[in-house]
PDB file of C-alpha atoms in Angstrom:
ATOM      1  CA  MET A   1     154.104 112.858  29.116  1.00 48.00           C
ATOM      2  CA  THR A   2     157.432 111.086  28.589  1.00 62.00           C
ATOM      3  CA  GLN A   3     156.724 110.946  24.829  1.00 57.00           C
ATOM      4  CA  LEU A   4     156.309 114.744  24.805  1.00 58.00           C
ATOM      5  CA  ARG A   5     159.595 115.155  26.684  1.00 63.00           C
ATOM      6  CA  LYS A   6     161.409 113.015  24.100  1.00 59.00           C
ATOM      7  CA  VAL A   7     159.965 115.082  21.247  1.00 59.00           C
ATOM      8  CA  LEU A   8     160.951 118.361  22.931  1.00 62.00           C
ATOM      9  CA  LEU A   9     164.462 117.033  23.618  1.00 63.00           C
ATOM     10  CA  VAL A  10     164.904 116.101  19.951  1.00 59.00           C
ATOM     11  CA  ILE A  11     163.690 119.556  18.863  1.00 63.00           C
ATOM     12  CA  LEU A  12     166.195 121.230  21.216  1.00 63.00           C
ATOM     13  CA  LEU A  13     169.028 119.025  19.949  1.00 62.00           C
ATOM     14  CA  VAL A  14     168.141 119.803  16.334  1.00 58.00           C
ATOM     15  CA  LEU A  15     168.020 123.537  16.991  1.00 60.00           C
ATOM     16  CA  SER A  16     171.295 123.631  18.943  1.00 61.00           C
ATOM     17  CA  TRP A  17     173.290 121.303  16.650  1.00 57.00           C
ATOM     18  CA  GLY A  18     171.793 122.849  13.524  1.00 53.00           C
ATOM     19  CA  GLN A  19     173.462 126.162  14.347  1.00 55.00           C
ATOM     20  CA  LYS A  20     176.893 124.551  14.808  1.00 58.00           C
ATOM     21  CA  ALA A  21     177.036 122.225  11.791  1.00 63.00           C
ATOM     22  CA  GLN A  22     175.885 122.635   8.209  1.00 74.00           C
ATOM     23  CA  GLY A  23     172.851 120.446   7.595  1.00 86.00           C
ATOM     24  CA  ALA A  24     169.594 119.935   5.744  1.00 91.00           C
ATOM     25  CA  TRP A  25     165.963 119.624   6.774  1.00 93.00           C
ATOM     26  CA  ILE A  26     164.180 116.476   5.595  1.00 95.00           C
ATOM     27  CA  TRP A  27     160.466 115.787   5.230  1.00 97.00           C
ATOM     28  CA  GLU A  28     159.297 112.280   4.322  1.00 97.00           C
ATOM     29  CA  THR A  29     155.827 110.864   3.896  1.00 97.00           C
ATOM     30  CA  GLN A  30     154.646 107.406   2.881  1.00 97.00           C
ATOM     31  CA  VAL A  31     151.285 105.747   2.273  1.00 96.00           C
ATOM     32  CA  VAL A  32     151.200 101.980   2.921  1.00 95.00           C
ATOM     33  CA  ASN A  33     148.254  99.752   2.064  1.00 93.00           C
ATOM     34  CA  SER A  34     147.347  96.203   1.191  1.00 89.00           C
ATOM     35  CA  PRO A  35     144.870  94.950  -1.413  1.00 85.00           C
ATOM     36  CA  TYR A  36     143.785  92.282   1.104  1.00 84.00           C
ATOM     37  CA  HIS A  37     142.920  94.649   4.005  1.00 81.00           C
ATOM     38  CA  SER A  38     140.953  97.868   4.410  1.00 81.00           C
ATOM     39  CA  LEU A  39     143.646  99.441   6.637  1.00 79.00           C
ATOM     40  CA  ARG A  40     145.730 102.225   5.104  1.00 89.00           C
ATOM     41  CA  VAL A  41     148.680 103.678   7.048  1.00 92.00           C
ATOM     42  CA  TYR A  42     150.142 107.158   6.535  1.00 95.00           C
ATOM     43  CA  LEU A  43     153.666 107.691   7.879  1.00 95.00           C
ATOM     44  CA  SER A  44     155.266 111.116   7.983  1.00 96.00           C
ATOM     45  CA  GLN A  45     158.438 112.412   9.597  1.00 95.00           C
ATOM     46  CA  VAL A  46     160.440 115.613   9.823  1.00 95.00           C
ATOM     47  CA  GLY A  47     164.163 115.444  10.411  1.00 94.00           C
ATOM     48  CA  TYR A  48     167.460 117.263  10.309  1.00 94.00           C
ATOM     49  CA  ALA A  49     170.688 115.754   8.925  1.00 94.00           C
ATOM     50  CA  TRP A  50     174.297 116.849   9.512  1.00 91.00           C
ATOM     51  CA  GLN A  51     177.524 115.828   7.868  1.00 89.00           C
ATOM     52  CA  PRO A  52     180.308 116.689  10.362  1.00 88.00           C
ATOM     53  CA  LYS A  53     182.857 114.746   8.272  1.00 89.00           C
ATOM     54  CA  GLU A  54     182.897 113.586   4.666  1.00 88.00           C
ATOM     55  CA  GLU A  55     182.455 109.940   5.696  1.00 93.00           C
ATOM     56  CA  LEU A  56     179.943 110.526   8.519  1.00 94.00           C
ATOM     57  CA  GLN A  57     176.291 111.632   8.451  1.00 94.00           C
ATOM     58  CA  LEU A  58     173.966 112.032  11.452  1.00 94.00           C
ATOM     59  CA  ALA A  59     170.202 112.653  11.476  1.00 95.00           C
ATOM     60  CA  LEU A  60     167.325 113.001  13.954  1.00 94.00           C
ATOM     61  CA  TYR A  61     163.657 112.375  13.018  1.00 94.00           C
ATOM     62  CA  LEU A  62     160.239 112.982  14.560  1.00 93.00           C
ATOM     63  CA  PRO A  63     157.782 110.439  13.034  1.00 93.00           C
ATOM     64  CA  VAL A  64     153.967 110.498  13.080  1.00 93.00           C
ATOM     65  CA  GLN A  65     151.676 107.634  12.011  1.00 91.00           C
ATOM     66  CA  TYR A  66     148.007 107.763  11.040  1.00 91.00           C
ATOM     67  CA  GLY A  67     146.045 104.546  10.597  1.00 86.00           C
ATOM     68  CA  ALA A  68     142.970 105.048   8.406  1.00 80.00           C
ATOM     69  CA  GLU A  69     140.937 101.998   9.380  1.00 74.00           C
ATOM     70  CA  PRO A  70     137.222 102.450   8.517  1.00 72.00           C
ATOM     71  CA  ASN A  71     135.912 101.791  12.045  1.00 77.00           C
ATOM     72  CA  ALA A  72     138.807 103.035  14.211  1.00 76.00           C
ATOM     73  CA  PRO A  73     141.141 105.686  12.757  1.00 80.00           C
ATOM     74  CA  SER A  74     144.157 106.442  14.958  1.00 85.00           C
ATOM     75  CA  LEU A  75     146.852 109.116  15.129  1.00 89.00           C
ATOM     76  CA  GLN A  76     150.089 108.248  16.886  1.00 88.00           C
ATOM     77  CA  VAL A  77     153.272 110.252  17.568  1.00 88.00           C
ATOM     78  CA  LEU A  78     156.070 107.704  17.427  1.00 87.00           C
ATOM     79  CA  ALA A  79     159.326 107.817  19.371  1.00 88.00           C
ATOM     80  CA  PRO A  80     162.046 110.050  17.882  1.00 91.00           C
ATOM     81  CA  ARG A  81     164.608 108.242  15.728  1.00 92.00           C
ATOM     82  CA  ALA A  82     168.326 108.758  15.238  1.00 94.00           C
ATOM     83  CA  ARG A  83     170.344 107.671  12.212  1.00 95.00           C
ATOM     84  CA  LEU A  84     174.098 107.333  11.727  1.00 96.00           C
ATOM     85  CA  ASN A  85     175.682 106.593   8.323  1.00 96.00           C
ATOM     86  CA  TRP A  86     179.407 105.917   8.024  1.00 97.00           C
ATOM     87  CA  SER A  87     181.287 105.256   4.792  1.00 96.00           C
ATOM     88  CA  GLN A  88     184.967 104.374   4.400  1.00 95.00           C
ATOM     89  CA  PRO A  89     186.639 104.333   0.962  1.00 95.00           C
ATOM     90  CA  ILE A  90     188.590 101.144   0.175  1.00 92.00           C
ATOM     91  CA  ASP A  91     189.848 102.393  -3.189  1.00 92.00           C
ATOM     92  CA  SER A  92     188.708 104.930  -5.801  1.00 89.00           C
ATOM     93  CA  ALA A  93     185.600 102.918  -6.771  1.00 93.00           C
ATOM     94  CA  LEU A  94     184.837 100.745  -3.724  1.00 96.00           C
ATOM     95  CA  SER A  95     183.745 101.763  -0.229  1.00 97.00           C
ATOM     96  CA  GLY A  96     182.460 100.054   2.898  1.00 97.00           C
ATOM     97  CA  GLU A  97     179.301 101.340   4.578  1.00 97.00           C
ATOM     98  CA  LEU A  98     177.650 101.023   7.972  1.00 97.00           C
ATOM     99  CA  ALA A  99     174.224 102.462   8.870  1.00 97.00           C
ATOM    100  CA  LEU A 100     172.444 102.407  12.221  1.00 96.00           C
ATOM    101  CA  GLN A 101     168.916 103.640  13.019  1.00 94.00           C
ATOM    102  CA  LEU A 102     167.366 103.447  16.462  1.00 92.00           C
ATOM    103  CA  SER A 103     164.784 104.936  18.769  1.00 87.00           C
ATOM    104  CA  PRO A 104     164.487 105.012  22.584  1.00 79.00           C
ATOM    105  CA  LYS A 105     163.680 101.715  24.316  1.00 66.00           C
ATOM    106  CA  LYS A 106     164.635  99.879  21.098  1.00 68.00           C
ATOM    107  CA  GLU A 107     161.140 100.390  19.674  1.00 71.00           C
ATOM    108  CA  PHE A 108     162.854 100.625  16.297  1.00 82.00           C
ATOM    109  CA  LEU A 109     166.297  99.232  15.432  1.00 89.00           C
ATOM    110  CA  SER A 110     167.915  98.858  12.039  1.00 93.00           C
ATOM    111  CA  LEU A 111     171.524  97.933  11.259  1.00 95.00           C
ATOM    112  CA  ARG A 112     172.967  97.689   7.742  1.00 96.00           C
ATOM    113  CA  SER A 113     176.498  96.849   6.645  1.00 97.00           C
ATOM    114  CA  GLY A 114     177.772  96.456   3.109  1.00 97.00           C
ATOM    115  CA  VAL A 115     179.929  97.559   0.207  1.00 97.00           C
ATOM    116  CA  LYS A 116     179.293 100.126  -2.517  1.00 96.00           C
ATOM    117  CA  LEU A 117     180.821 100.075  -6.005  1.00 96.00           C
ATOM    118  CA  LEU A 118     180.767 103.346  -7.934  1.00 95.00           C
ATOM    119  CA  SER A 119     181.443 103.469 -11.664  1.00 93.00           C
ATOM    120  CA  ASP A 120     179.969 106.685 -13.033  1.00 89.00           C
ATOM    121  CA  PRO A 121     177.053 106.835 -13.895  1.00 93.00           C
ATOM    122  CA  LEU A 122     176.247 103.563 -12.037  1.00 96.00           C
ATOM    123  CA  ALA A 123     176.356 102.763  -8.322  1.00 97.00           C
ATOM    124  CA  VAL A 124     175.788  99.253  -6.957  1.00 97.00           C
ATOM    125  CA  LYS A 125     175.458  98.369  -3.270  1.00 97.00           C
ATOM    126  CA  PHE A 126     175.295  94.969  -1.539  1.00 98.00           C
ATOM    127  CA  SER A 127     174.279  94.916   2.124  1.00 97.00           C
ATOM    128  CA  LEU A 128     173.311  92.682   5.011  1.00 97.00           C
ATOM    129  CA  LEU A 129     170.404  94.268   6.889  1.00 96.00           C
ATOM    130  CA  TYR A 130     168.897  93.612  10.307  1.00 94.00           C
ATOM    131  CA  GLU A 131     165.391  95.090  10.717  1.00 88.00           C
ATOM    132  CA  ASP A 132     162.726  92.761  12.095  1.00 84.00           C
ATOM    133  CA  GLY A 133     165.020  89.879  11.105  1.00 89.00           C
ATOM    134  CA  LEU A 134     167.920  89.436   8.690  1.00 94.00           C
ATOM    135  CA  ALA A 135     167.691  90.392   5.029  1.00 96.00           C
ATOM    136  CA  LEU A 136     169.981  90.820   2.028  1.00 97.00           C
ATOM    137  CA  GLN A 137     169.662  94.080   0.129  1.00 97.00           C
ATOM    138  CA  THR A 138     170.873  95.034  -3.346  1.00 97.00           C
ATOM    139  CA  ASP A 139     170.719  98.610  -4.600  1.00 97.00           C
ATOM    140  CA  LEU A 140     171.299  99.890  -8.134  1.00 98.00           C
ATOM    141  CA  ALA A 141     171.352 103.609  -9.019  1.00 98.00           C
ATOM    142  CA  PHE A 142     171.815 105.266 -12.405  1.00 97.00           C
ATOM    143  CA  ALA A 143     172.596 108.982 -12.746  1.00 96.00           C
ATOM    144  CA  VAL A 144     170.832 110.158 -15.896  1.00 95.00           C
ATOM    145  CA  ASN A 145     172.543 113.555 -15.617  1.00 94.00           C
ATOM    146  CA  GLU A 146     173.604 115.894 -12.814  1.00 91.00           C
ATOM    147  CA  ARG A 147     169.963 116.555 -11.834  1.00 95.00           C
ATOM    148  CA  TRP A 148     168.109 113.263 -12.359  1.00 96.00           C
ATOM    149  CA  ALA A 149     168.752 109.726 -11.088  1.00 97.00           C
ATOM    150  CA  LEU A 150     166.884 106.414 -11.105  1.00 98.00           C
ATOM    151  CA  ALA A 151     167.276 103.673  -8.502  1.00 98.00           C
ATOM    152  CA  ALA A 152     165.991 100.197  -7.673  1.00 98.00           C
ATOM    153  CA  HIS A 153     166.326  98.348  -4.354  1.00 98.00           C
ATOM    154  CA  LEU A 154     165.618  94.683  -3.670  1.00 97.00           C
ATOM    155  CA  ARG A 155     165.339  93.565  -0.043  1.00 96.00           C
ATOM    156  CA  TYR A 156     165.464  89.758  -0.017  1.00 96.00           C
ATOM    157  CA  ARG A 157     163.743  88.153   2.983  1.00 92.00           C
ATOM    158  CA  ARG A 158     160.684  85.988   3.679  1.00 87.00           C
ATOM    159  CA  ASN A 159     158.428  88.603   2.058  1.00 89.00           C
ATOM    160  CA  SER A 160     160.837  90.392  -0.310  1.00 95.00           C
ATOM    161  CA  LEU A 161     160.380  94.065  -1.149  1.00 96.00           C
ATOM    162  CA  LEU A 162     161.189  95.812  -4.439  1.00 97.00           C
ATOM    163  CA  THR A 163     161.468  99.612  -4.516  1.00 98.00           C
ATOM    164  CA  TYR A 164     161.749 101.965  -7.492  1.00 98.00           C
ATOM    165  CA  GLU A 165     162.926 105.548  -6.959  1.00 98.00           C
ATOM    166  CA  LEU A 166     163.164 108.742  -8.988  1.00 98.00           C
ATOM    167  CA  HIS A 167     165.485 111.488  -7.660  1.00 97.00           C
ATOM    168  CA  HIS A 168     165.735 115.120  -8.689  1.00 97.00           C
ATOM    169  CA  PHE A 169     168.562 117.367  -7.456  1.00 95.00           C
ATOM    170  CA  SER A 170     168.219 121.136  -7.786  1.00 92.00           C
ATOM    171  CA  ARG A 171     170.516 124.041  -7.019  1.00 82.00           C
ATOM    172  CA  GLY A 172     171.282 124.686  -3.374  1.00 78.00           C
ATOM    173  CA  ASP A 173     171.425 120.980  -2.404  1.00 79.00           C
ATOM    174  CA  ARG A 174     167.650 120.552  -2.594  1.00 91.00           C
ATOM    175  CA  GLN A 175     166.475 117.035  -3.380  1.00 95.00           C
ATOM    176  CA  LEU A 176     163.106 115.522  -4.266  1.00 97.00           C
ATOM    177  CA  SER A 177     162.591 111.745  -4.278  1.00 98.00           C
ATOM    178  CA  LEU A 178     159.555 109.708  -5.279  1.00 98.00           C
ATOM    179  CA  SER A 179     159.396 105.997  -4.440  1.00 98.00           C
ATOM    180  CA  TYR A 180     157.098 103.052  -5.072  1.00 98.00           C
ATOM    181  CA  THR A 181     157.535  99.829  -3.060  1.00 97.00           C
ATOM    182  CA  HIS A 182     155.706  96.531  -3.323  1.00 96.00           C
ATOM    183  CA  SER A 183     156.198  93.112  -1.823  1.00 95.00           C
ATOM    184  CA  LEU A 184     156.825  90.387  -4.371  1.00 94.00           C
ATOM    185  CA  ASP A 185     153.815  88.396  -3.131  1.00 91.00           C
ATOM    186  CA  GLY A 186     151.572  91.445  -3.679  1.00 89.00           C
ATOM    187  CA  SER A 187     150.455  91.784  -0.051  1.00 91.00           C
ATOM    188  CA  ILE A 188     151.885  95.281   0.601  1.00 93.00           C
ATOM    189  CA  GLN A 189     152.475  98.341  -1.513  1.00 95.00           C
ATOM    190  CA  SER A 190     153.508 101.899  -0.679  1.00 97.00           C
ATOM    191  CA  LEU A 191     154.097 105.268  -2.288  1.00 97.00           C
ATOM    192  CA  GLY A 192     156.606 107.693  -0.797  1.00 98.00           C
ATOM    193  CA  LEU A 193     157.811 111.274  -1.119  1.00 98.00           C
ATOM    194  CA  LYS A 194     160.986 112.768   0.370  1.00 97.00           C
ATOM    195  CA  ILE A 195     162.103 116.400   0.232  1.00 97.00           C
ATOM    196  CA  SER A 196     165.374 117.726   1.630  1.00 95.00           C
ATOM    197  CA  PHE A 197     166.256 121.413   1.721  1.00 90.00           C
TER     198      PHE A 197
END
């Protein structure tokens, strides 16, 4: 029952804040599997993001997880998540960034701090990340034109992850992102889709 109360509280917050600040709805889904196991996990979440100031972005998410194990499939509504992104320009090309994601009872906690260098059409980001342990993350993005962008992200840790992304921006601030992630030892791979409107 407490899980249902948390979900309803997040929905009320989204509806009330969404009327006061300009924002965007976000839908994300991801399929995670391993060639060494029969388990396949489907993650999906709906969220709403606001940008009250140019350097500040807030978001709330409602995630759902489905585990497609052959003998025991399971559907689970996870705790709501909140995200805060803050960016502070240092000069015209360099900025500092801080990102925090959390859920009630610290079931999920992620903290990232780093610097971003922007030299059109390239953007490079170096970050220190805490999420199930410390990791270094490097991000590289290339804007092909005003509608298309390519990106790659390397998260360096015990089992490093490499992600490739394709972004499409359409009129009206709509965005579509496709991503493919795999661990460098080949034990995990995932395919993701993100739509914001």
